Tab-separated table of C-alpha atoms and ligand atoms in Angstrom:
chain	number	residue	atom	x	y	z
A	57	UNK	CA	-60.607	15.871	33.650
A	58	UNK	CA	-60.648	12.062	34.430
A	59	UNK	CA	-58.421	12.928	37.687
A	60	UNK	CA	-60.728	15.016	39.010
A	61	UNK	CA	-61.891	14.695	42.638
A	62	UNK	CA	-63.398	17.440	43.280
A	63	UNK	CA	-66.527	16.423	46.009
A	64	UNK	CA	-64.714	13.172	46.316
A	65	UNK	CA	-64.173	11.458	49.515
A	66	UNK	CA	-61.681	8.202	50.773
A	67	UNK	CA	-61.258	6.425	53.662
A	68	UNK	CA	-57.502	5.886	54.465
A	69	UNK	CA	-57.523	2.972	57.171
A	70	UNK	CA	-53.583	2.229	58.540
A	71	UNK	CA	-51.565	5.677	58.658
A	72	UNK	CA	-49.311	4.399	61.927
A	73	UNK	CA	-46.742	7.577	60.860
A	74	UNK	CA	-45.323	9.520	58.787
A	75	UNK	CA	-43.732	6.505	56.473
A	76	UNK	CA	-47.053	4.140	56.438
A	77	UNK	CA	-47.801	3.646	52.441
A	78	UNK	CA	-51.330	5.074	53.839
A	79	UNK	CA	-49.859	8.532	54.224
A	80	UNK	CA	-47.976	8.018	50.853
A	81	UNK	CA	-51.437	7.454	49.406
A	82	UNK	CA	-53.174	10.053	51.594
A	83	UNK	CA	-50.712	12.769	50.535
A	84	UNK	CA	-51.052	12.145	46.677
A	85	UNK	CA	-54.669	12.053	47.420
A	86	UNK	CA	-54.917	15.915	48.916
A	87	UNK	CA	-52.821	16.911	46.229
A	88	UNK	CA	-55.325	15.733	43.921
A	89	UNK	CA	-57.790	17.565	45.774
A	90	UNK	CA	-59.388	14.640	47.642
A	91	UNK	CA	-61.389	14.780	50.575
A	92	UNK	CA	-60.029	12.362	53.058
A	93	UNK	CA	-61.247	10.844	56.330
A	94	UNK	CA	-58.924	8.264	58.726
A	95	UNK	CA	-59.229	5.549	61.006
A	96	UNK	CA	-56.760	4.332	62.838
A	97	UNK	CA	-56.392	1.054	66.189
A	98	UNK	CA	-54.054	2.494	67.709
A	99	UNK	CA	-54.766	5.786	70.194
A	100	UNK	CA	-50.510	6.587	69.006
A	101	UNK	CA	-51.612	6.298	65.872
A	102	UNK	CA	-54.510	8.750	66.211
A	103	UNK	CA	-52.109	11.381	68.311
A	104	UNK	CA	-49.864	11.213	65.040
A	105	UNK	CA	-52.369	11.930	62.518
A	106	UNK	CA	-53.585	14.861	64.026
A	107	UNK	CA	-49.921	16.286	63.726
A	108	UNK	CA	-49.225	14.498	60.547
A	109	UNK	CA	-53.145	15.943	59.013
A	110	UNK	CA	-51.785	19.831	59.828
A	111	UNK	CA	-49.331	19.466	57.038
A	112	UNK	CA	-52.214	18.499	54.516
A	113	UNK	CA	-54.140	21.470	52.185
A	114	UNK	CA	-56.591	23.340	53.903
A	115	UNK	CA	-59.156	21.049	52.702
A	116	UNK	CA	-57.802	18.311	55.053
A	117	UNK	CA	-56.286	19.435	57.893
A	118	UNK	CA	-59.021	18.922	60.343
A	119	UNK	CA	-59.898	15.260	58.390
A	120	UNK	CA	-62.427	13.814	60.543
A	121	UNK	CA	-60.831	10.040	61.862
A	122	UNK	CA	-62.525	6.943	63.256
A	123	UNK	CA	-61.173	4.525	65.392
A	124	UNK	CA	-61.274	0.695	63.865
A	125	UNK	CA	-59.510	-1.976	65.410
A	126	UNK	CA	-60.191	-4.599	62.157
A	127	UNK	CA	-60.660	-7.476	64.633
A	128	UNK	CA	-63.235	-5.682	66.437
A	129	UNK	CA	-66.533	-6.572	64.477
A	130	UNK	CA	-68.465	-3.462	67.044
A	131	UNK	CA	-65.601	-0.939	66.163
A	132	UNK	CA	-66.485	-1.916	62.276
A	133	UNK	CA	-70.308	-1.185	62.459
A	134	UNK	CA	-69.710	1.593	64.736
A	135	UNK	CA	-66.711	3.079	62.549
A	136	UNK	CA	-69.397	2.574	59.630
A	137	UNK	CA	-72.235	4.365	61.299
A	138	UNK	CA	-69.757	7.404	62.223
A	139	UNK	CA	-68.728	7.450	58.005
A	140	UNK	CA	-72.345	7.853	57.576
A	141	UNK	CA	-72.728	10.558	59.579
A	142	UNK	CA	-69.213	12.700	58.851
A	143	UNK	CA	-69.160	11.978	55.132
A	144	UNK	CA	-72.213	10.374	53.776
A	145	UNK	CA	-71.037	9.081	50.716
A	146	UNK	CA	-67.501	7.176	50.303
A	147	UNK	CA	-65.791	7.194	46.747
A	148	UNK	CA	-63.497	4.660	47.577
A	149	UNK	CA	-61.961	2.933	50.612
A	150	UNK	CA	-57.743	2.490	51.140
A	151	UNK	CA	-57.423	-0.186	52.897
A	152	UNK	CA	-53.005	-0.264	54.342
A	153	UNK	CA	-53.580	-2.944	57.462
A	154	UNK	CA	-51.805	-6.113	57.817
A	155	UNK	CA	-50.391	-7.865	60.927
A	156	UNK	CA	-48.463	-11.189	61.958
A	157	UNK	CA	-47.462	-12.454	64.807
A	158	UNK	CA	-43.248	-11.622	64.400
A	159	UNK	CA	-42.285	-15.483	65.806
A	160	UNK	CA	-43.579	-16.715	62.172
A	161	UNK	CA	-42.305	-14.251	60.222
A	162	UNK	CA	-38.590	-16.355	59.963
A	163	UNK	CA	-37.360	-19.881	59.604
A	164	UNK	CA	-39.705	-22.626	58.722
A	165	UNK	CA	-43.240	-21.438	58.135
A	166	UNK	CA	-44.977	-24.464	58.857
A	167	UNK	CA	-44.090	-23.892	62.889
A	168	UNK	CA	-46.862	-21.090	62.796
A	169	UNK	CA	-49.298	-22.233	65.516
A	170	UNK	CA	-53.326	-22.010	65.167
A	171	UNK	CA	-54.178	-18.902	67.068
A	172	UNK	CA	-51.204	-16.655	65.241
A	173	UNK	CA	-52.751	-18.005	61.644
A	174	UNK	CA	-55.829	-16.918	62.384
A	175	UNK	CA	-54.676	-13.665	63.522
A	176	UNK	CA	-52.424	-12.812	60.872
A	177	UNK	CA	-55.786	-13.857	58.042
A	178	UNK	CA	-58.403	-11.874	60.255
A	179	UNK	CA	-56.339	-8.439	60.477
A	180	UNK	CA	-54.774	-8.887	56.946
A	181	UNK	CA	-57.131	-10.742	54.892
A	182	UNK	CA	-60.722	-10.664	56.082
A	183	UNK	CA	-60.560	-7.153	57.366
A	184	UNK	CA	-60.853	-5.931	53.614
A	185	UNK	CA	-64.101	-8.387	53.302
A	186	UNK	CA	-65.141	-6.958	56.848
A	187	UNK	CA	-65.002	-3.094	55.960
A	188	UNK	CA	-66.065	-3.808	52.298
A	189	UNK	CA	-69.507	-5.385	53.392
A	190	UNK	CA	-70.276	-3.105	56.318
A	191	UNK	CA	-70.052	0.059	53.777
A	192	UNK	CA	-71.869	-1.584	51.364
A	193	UNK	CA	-75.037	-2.320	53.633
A	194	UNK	CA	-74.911	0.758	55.275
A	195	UNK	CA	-74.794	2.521	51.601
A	196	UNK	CA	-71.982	4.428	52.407
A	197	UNK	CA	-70.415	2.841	48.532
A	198	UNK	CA	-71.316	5.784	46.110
A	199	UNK	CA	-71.847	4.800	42.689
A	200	UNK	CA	-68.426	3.482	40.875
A	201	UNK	CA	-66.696	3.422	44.003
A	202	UNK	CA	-63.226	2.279	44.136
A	203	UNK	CA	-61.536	0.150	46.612
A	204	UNK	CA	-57.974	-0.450	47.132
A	205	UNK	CA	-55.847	-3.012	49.464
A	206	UNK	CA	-51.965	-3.521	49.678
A	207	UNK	CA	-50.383	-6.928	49.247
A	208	UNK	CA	-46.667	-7.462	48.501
A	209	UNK	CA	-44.750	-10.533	46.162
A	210	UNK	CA	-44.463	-12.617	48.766
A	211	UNK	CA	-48.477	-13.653	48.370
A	212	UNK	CA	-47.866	-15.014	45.170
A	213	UNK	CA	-44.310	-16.699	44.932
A	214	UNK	CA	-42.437	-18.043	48.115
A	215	UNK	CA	-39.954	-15.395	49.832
A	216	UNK	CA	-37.819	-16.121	52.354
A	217	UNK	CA	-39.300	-14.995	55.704
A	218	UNK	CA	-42.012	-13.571	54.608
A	219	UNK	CA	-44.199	-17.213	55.636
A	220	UNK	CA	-47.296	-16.428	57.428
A	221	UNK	CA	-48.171	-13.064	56.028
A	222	UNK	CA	-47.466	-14.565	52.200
A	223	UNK	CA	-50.263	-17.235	53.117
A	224	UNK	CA	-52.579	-14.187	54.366
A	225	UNK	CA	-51.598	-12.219	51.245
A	226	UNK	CA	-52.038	-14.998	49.173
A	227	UNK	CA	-56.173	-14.903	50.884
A	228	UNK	CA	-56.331	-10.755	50.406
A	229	UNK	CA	-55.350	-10.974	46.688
A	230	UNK	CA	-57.653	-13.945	45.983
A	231	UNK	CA	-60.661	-11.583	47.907
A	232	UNK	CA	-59.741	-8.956	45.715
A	233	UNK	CA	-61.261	-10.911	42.738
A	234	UNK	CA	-64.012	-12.876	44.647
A	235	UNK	CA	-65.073	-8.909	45.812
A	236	UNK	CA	-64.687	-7.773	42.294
A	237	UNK	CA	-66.791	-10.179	41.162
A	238	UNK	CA	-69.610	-9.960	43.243
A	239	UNK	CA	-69.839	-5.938	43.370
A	240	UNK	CA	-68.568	-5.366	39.863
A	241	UNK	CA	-72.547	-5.111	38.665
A	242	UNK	CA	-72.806	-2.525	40.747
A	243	UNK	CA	-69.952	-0.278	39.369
A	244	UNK	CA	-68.058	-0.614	42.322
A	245	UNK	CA	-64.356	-1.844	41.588
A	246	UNK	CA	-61.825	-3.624	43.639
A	247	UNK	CA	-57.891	-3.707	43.204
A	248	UNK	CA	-54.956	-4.410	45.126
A	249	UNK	CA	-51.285	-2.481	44.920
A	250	UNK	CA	-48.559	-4.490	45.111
A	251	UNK	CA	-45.479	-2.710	46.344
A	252	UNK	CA	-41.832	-3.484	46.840
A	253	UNK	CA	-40.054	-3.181	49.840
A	254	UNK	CA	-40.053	0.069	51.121
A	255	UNK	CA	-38.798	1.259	55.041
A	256	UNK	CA	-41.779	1.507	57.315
A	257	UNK	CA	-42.542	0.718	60.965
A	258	UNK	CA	-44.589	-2.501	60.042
A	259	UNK	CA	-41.224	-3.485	57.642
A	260	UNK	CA	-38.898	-2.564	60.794
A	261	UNK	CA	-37.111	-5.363	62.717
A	262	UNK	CA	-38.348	-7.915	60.239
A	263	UNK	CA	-35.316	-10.396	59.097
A	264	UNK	CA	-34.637	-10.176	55.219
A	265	UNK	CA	-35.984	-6.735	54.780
A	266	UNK	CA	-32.126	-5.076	54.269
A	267	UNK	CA	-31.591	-7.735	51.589
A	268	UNK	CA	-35.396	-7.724	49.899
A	269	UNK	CA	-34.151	-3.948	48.798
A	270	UNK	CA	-31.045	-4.725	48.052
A	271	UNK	CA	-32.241	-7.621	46.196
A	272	UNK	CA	-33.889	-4.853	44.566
A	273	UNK	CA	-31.706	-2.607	43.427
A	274	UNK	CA	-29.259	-4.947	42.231
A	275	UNK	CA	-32.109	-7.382	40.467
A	276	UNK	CA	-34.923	-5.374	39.269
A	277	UNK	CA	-35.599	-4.047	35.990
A	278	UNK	CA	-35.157	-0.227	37.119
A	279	UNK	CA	-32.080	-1.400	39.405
A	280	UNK	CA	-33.957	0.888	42.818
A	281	UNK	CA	-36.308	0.955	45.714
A	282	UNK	CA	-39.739	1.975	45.088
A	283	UNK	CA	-40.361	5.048	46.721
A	284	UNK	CA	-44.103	5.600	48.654
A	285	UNK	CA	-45.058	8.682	46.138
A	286	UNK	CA	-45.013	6.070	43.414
A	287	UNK	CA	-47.293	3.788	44.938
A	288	UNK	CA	-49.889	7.163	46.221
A	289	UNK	CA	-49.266	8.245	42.350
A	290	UNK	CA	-50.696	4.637	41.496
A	291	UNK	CA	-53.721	4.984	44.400
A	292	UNK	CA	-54.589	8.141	43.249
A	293	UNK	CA	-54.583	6.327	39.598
A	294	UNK	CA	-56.761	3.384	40.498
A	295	UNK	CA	-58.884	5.459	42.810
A	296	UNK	CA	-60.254	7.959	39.435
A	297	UNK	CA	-62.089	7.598	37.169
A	298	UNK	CA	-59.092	7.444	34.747
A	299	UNK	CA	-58.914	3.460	35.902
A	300	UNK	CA	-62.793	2.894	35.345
A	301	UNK	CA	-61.776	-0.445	33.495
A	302	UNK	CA	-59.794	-1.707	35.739
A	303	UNK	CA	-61.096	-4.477	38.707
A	304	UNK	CA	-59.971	-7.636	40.143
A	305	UNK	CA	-56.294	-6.192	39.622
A	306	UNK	CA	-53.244	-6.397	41.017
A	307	UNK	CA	-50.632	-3.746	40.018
A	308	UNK	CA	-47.101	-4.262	40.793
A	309	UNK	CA	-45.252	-1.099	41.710
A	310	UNK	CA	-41.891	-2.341	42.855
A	311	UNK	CA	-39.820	-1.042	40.159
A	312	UNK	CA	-40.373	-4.000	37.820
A	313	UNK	CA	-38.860	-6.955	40.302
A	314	UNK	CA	-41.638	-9.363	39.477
A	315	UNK	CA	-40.922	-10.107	35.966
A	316	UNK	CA	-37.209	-11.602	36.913
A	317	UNK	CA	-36.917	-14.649	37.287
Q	445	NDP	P1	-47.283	0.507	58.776
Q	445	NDP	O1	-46.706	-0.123	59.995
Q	445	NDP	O2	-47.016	1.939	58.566
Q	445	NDP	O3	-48.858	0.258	58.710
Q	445	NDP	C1	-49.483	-0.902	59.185
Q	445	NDP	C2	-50.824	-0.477	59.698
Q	445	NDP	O4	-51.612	-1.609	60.072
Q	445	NDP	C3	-50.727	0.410	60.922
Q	445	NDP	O5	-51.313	1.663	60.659
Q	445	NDP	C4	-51.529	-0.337	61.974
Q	445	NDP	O6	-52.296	0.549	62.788
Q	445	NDP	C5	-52.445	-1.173	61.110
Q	445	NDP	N1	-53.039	-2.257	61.880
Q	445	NDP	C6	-52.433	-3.337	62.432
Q	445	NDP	N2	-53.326	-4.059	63.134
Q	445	NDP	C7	-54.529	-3.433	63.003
Q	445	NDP	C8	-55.839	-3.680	63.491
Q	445	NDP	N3	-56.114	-4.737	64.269
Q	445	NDP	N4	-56.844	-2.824	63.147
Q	445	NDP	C9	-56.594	-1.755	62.366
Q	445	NDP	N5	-55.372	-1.447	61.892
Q	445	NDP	C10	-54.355	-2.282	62.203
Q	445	NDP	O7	-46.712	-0.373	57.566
Q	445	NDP	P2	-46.878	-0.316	55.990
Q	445	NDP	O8	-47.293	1.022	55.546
Q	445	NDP	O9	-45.644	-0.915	55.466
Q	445	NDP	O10	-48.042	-1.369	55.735
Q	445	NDP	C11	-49.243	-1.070	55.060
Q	445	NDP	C12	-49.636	-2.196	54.117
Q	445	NDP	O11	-48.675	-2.271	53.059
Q	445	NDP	C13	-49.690	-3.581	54.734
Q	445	NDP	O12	-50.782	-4.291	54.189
Q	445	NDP	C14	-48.391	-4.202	54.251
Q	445	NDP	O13	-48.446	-5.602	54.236
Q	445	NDP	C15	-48.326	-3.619	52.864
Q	445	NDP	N6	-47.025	-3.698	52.196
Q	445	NDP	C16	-45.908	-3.142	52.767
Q	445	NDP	C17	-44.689	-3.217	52.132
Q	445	NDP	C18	-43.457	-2.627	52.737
Q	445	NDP	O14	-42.365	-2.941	52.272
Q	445	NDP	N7	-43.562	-1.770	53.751
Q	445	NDP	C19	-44.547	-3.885	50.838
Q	445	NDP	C20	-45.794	-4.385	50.287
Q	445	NDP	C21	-46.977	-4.295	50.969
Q	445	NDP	P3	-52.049	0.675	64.377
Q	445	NDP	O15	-50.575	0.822	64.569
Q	445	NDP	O16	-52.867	1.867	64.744
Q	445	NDP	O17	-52.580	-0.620	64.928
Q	446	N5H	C1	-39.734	-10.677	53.050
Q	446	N5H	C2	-39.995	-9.639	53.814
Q	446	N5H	C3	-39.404	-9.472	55.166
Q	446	N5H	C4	-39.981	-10.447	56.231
Q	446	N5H	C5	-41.450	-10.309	56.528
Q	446	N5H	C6	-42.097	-9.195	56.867
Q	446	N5H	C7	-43.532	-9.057	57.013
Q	446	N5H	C8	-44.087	-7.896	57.326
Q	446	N5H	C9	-45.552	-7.635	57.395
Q	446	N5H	C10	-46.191	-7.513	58.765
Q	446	N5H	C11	-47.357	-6.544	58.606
Q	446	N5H	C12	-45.238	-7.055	59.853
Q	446	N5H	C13	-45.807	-7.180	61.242
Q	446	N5H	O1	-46.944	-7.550	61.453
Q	446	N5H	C14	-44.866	-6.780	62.349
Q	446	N5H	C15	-45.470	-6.988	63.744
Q	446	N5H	O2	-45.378	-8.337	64.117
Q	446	N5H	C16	-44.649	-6.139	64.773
Q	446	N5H	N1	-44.771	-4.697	64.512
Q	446	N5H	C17	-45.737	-3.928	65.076
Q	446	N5H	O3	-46.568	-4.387	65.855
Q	446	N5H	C18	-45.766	-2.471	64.658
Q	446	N5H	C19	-45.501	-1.626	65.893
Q	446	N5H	C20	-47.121	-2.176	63.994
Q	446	N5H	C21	-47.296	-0.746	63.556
Q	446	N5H	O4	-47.197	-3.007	62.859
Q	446	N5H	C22	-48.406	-3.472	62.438
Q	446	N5H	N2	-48.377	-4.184	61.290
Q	446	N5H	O5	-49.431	-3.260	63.041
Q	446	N5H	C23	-40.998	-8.606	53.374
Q	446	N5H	C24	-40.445	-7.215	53.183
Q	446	N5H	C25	-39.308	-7.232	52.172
Q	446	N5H	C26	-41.582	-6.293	52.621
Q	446	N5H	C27	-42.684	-6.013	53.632
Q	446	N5H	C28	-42.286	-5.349	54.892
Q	446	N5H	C29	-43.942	-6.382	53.315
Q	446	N5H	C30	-45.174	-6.106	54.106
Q	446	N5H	O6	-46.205	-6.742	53.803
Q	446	N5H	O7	-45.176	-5.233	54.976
């Protein structure tokens, strides 16, 4: 009964494909019966969500979508005023966007230069601030909303090559309790999802990202990967009303790796 969403609707911001955590997420979400609406920065991105939103239940194969480039403060009003009018209400926001200049995502992190640092903390960090505050005014929150970011282990302890985006991480995690704070009163709740290692375009190319997983396997408490369906299974969790006591949080889903030391 507590998992019930019928009449509920989410924002999924950062499906880039088929493996983006966002389409883990979205996928659980239909399956729960969710109503879903996209945006996407990319005009790829939108071309593959069309395709990818065919494969979804009848409910949300024609899922409306919004364009929001997160550094663009016009496309967030404007993606805000378009919620209004295709949805009305929001039950809770997914927010999957990060990005960082690739030069500082390797050897020493301190070499990161001043324009790349604030790059990397506007798309990954304040963006969730940005969005947040632009439903809230436009009362697109409906009452106990739930809001959602990804963050990864890297934010909290140093590891290796991860650098800049740990510092931004580090910022999104610490917003997540500043924002639960401040709209907690209001029954709106704030959380963050932090997930191990798993293959996706963003994770791509990186250096390290072979070893993080094999770190994985070999280190962590259930000895494999974390696959996307258990970090939608968590969304879909923290996004009902089963999780109505839970805010400010940050839930690990990377098969138990942060409790080894
Ligand atoms: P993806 O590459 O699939 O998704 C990244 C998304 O960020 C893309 O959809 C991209 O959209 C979006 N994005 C980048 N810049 C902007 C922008 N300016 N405005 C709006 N959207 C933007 O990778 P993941 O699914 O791996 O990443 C999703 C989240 O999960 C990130 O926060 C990441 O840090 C986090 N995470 C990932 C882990 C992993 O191992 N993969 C582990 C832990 C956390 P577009 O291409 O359209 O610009
Ligand atoms: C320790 C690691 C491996 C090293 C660090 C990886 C950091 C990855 C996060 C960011 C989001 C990657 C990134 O911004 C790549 C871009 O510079 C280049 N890629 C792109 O532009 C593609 C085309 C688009 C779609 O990407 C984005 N983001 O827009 C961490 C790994 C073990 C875990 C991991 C991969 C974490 C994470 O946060 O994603």
């Amino acid at each position: 009964m507590h998992l019930n969403f019928e009449n509920k609707t989410y924002l999924i911001m950062g499906v880039a494909n088929k493996r983006s955590i966002a389409w883990g997420i979205a996928q659980e979400l239909d399956k729960a019966g969710a109503k879903l609406i996209f945006s996407y920065s990319k005009e790829r991105s939108a071309k593959g969500l069309v395709k990818l939103a065919a494969d979804l239940s009848d409910l949300n194969k024609e899922a409306p979508m919004v364009k929001c480039d997160v550094t663009s403060d016009e496309d967030i009003t404007t993606a805000v005023t378009e919620l209004k009018e295709k949805v009305g209400t929001l039950n809770g926001i997914v927010h999957s966007v990060a990005f960082a200049n690739k030069d500082f995502l390797g050897d020493d992190y301190s070499a990161v230069d001043r324009a790349s640092f604030a790059q990397a903390l506007d798309i990954s960090a304040y963006s969730f601030t940005a969005i947040i505050r632009a439903a809230k005014l436009a009362d697109l929150l409906a009452e106990n909303a739930s809001l959602l970011t990804l963050t990864y282990l890297g934010g909290e302890r140093v590891i290796q090559n991860y650098n800049l985006m740990g510092v931004a991480k580090a910022a999104l995690e610490s917003s997540v309790r500043y924002l639960a704070s401040e709209y907690g009163p209001t029954g709106v709740r704030v959380n963050a999802i932090s997930a191990g290692p798993i293959r996706t375009l963003s994770a791509r190319g990186v250096g390290n990202f072979s070893e993080s997983q094999k770190m994985v396997e070999e280190r962590a408490p259930l000895r494999r990967v974390t696959t996307v369906e258990e970090v939608g299974t968590t969304a879909v969790f923290l996004l009902s009303d089963m999780a109505s006591g839970i805010t400010g949080e940050n839930i690990h889903v990377d098969s138990g790796y942060h409790i080894i030391g």
